[in-house]
Amino acid sequence: MADMERLRRLSRLMQNIVLVFTGVLFVAACWVILGSFSDKAGFEGVLRQSLSIDGPIALTSSSIGVTVVLMLVQLGLFVAALYCVWRMFGAFAAEEPLSGDSALWMRRTGLSFVAVAGGSIVLQTVIILVLTLGNPPGQKMLAVGVGSSELLALLIASIMYMTSRLITVAAEVRADQKGFI
């Protein structure tokens, strides 16, 4: 029983950490978005660094607007994944941590991180295309890249999905054991 109480405490702590991280993420996103409208040079630097763009880009008001919208879509995917993580830890903090509810939220977390990784690949490609559409012929870019962060996200998502399947089976066995008593 002491182990279960430690699990619940740790799960509540992790829920709080996820909330704080989400808040910091929102502040950083607002800073980048507001900076895109007030400081184009700073925004261009952030884009070049995060997307590894060396060539010319056309920072028109429409390309900035589309880029910000695409960044918000990526942020939305990530926040949805963080919500699933928060709910998963909430299920682990419940009276019965080994339940179908915790397995469900772990499965959703894994699937949401697949969406984050896939969205990252697609959205970065589209952002690079949007930023170079205004370039002269021969200087437009279409770059598709899969990095170690996307591969790591897919690996973690796969592990979480398989673990959620294991928790589902374990929860069923635990429910059967409680039925015998």
mmCIF file of C-alpha atoms in Angstrom, residues 51 80 88 93 96 130 134 153:
data_model
loop_
_atom_site.group_PDB
_atom_site.id
_atom_site.type_symbol
_atom_site.label_atom_id
_atom_site.label_comp_id
_atom_site.label_asym_id
_atom_site.label_seq_id
_atom_site.Cartn_x
_atom_site.Cartn_y
_atom_site.Cartn_z
ATOM 1 C CA LEU A 51 14.015 25.298 -39.343
ATOM 2 C CA ALA A 80 -3.410 18.160 -26.773
ATOM 3 C CA MET A 88 -2.923 9.999 -17.599
ATOM 4 C CA ALA A 93 -3.258 9.379 -8.941
ATOM 5 C CA GLU A 96 -7.145 2.571 -8.396
ATOM 6 C CA VAL A 130 5.421 29.182 -47.484
ATOM 7 C CA GLY A 134 7.934 34.686 -52.576
ATOM 8 C CA ALA A 153 8.717 10.892 -30.133
#
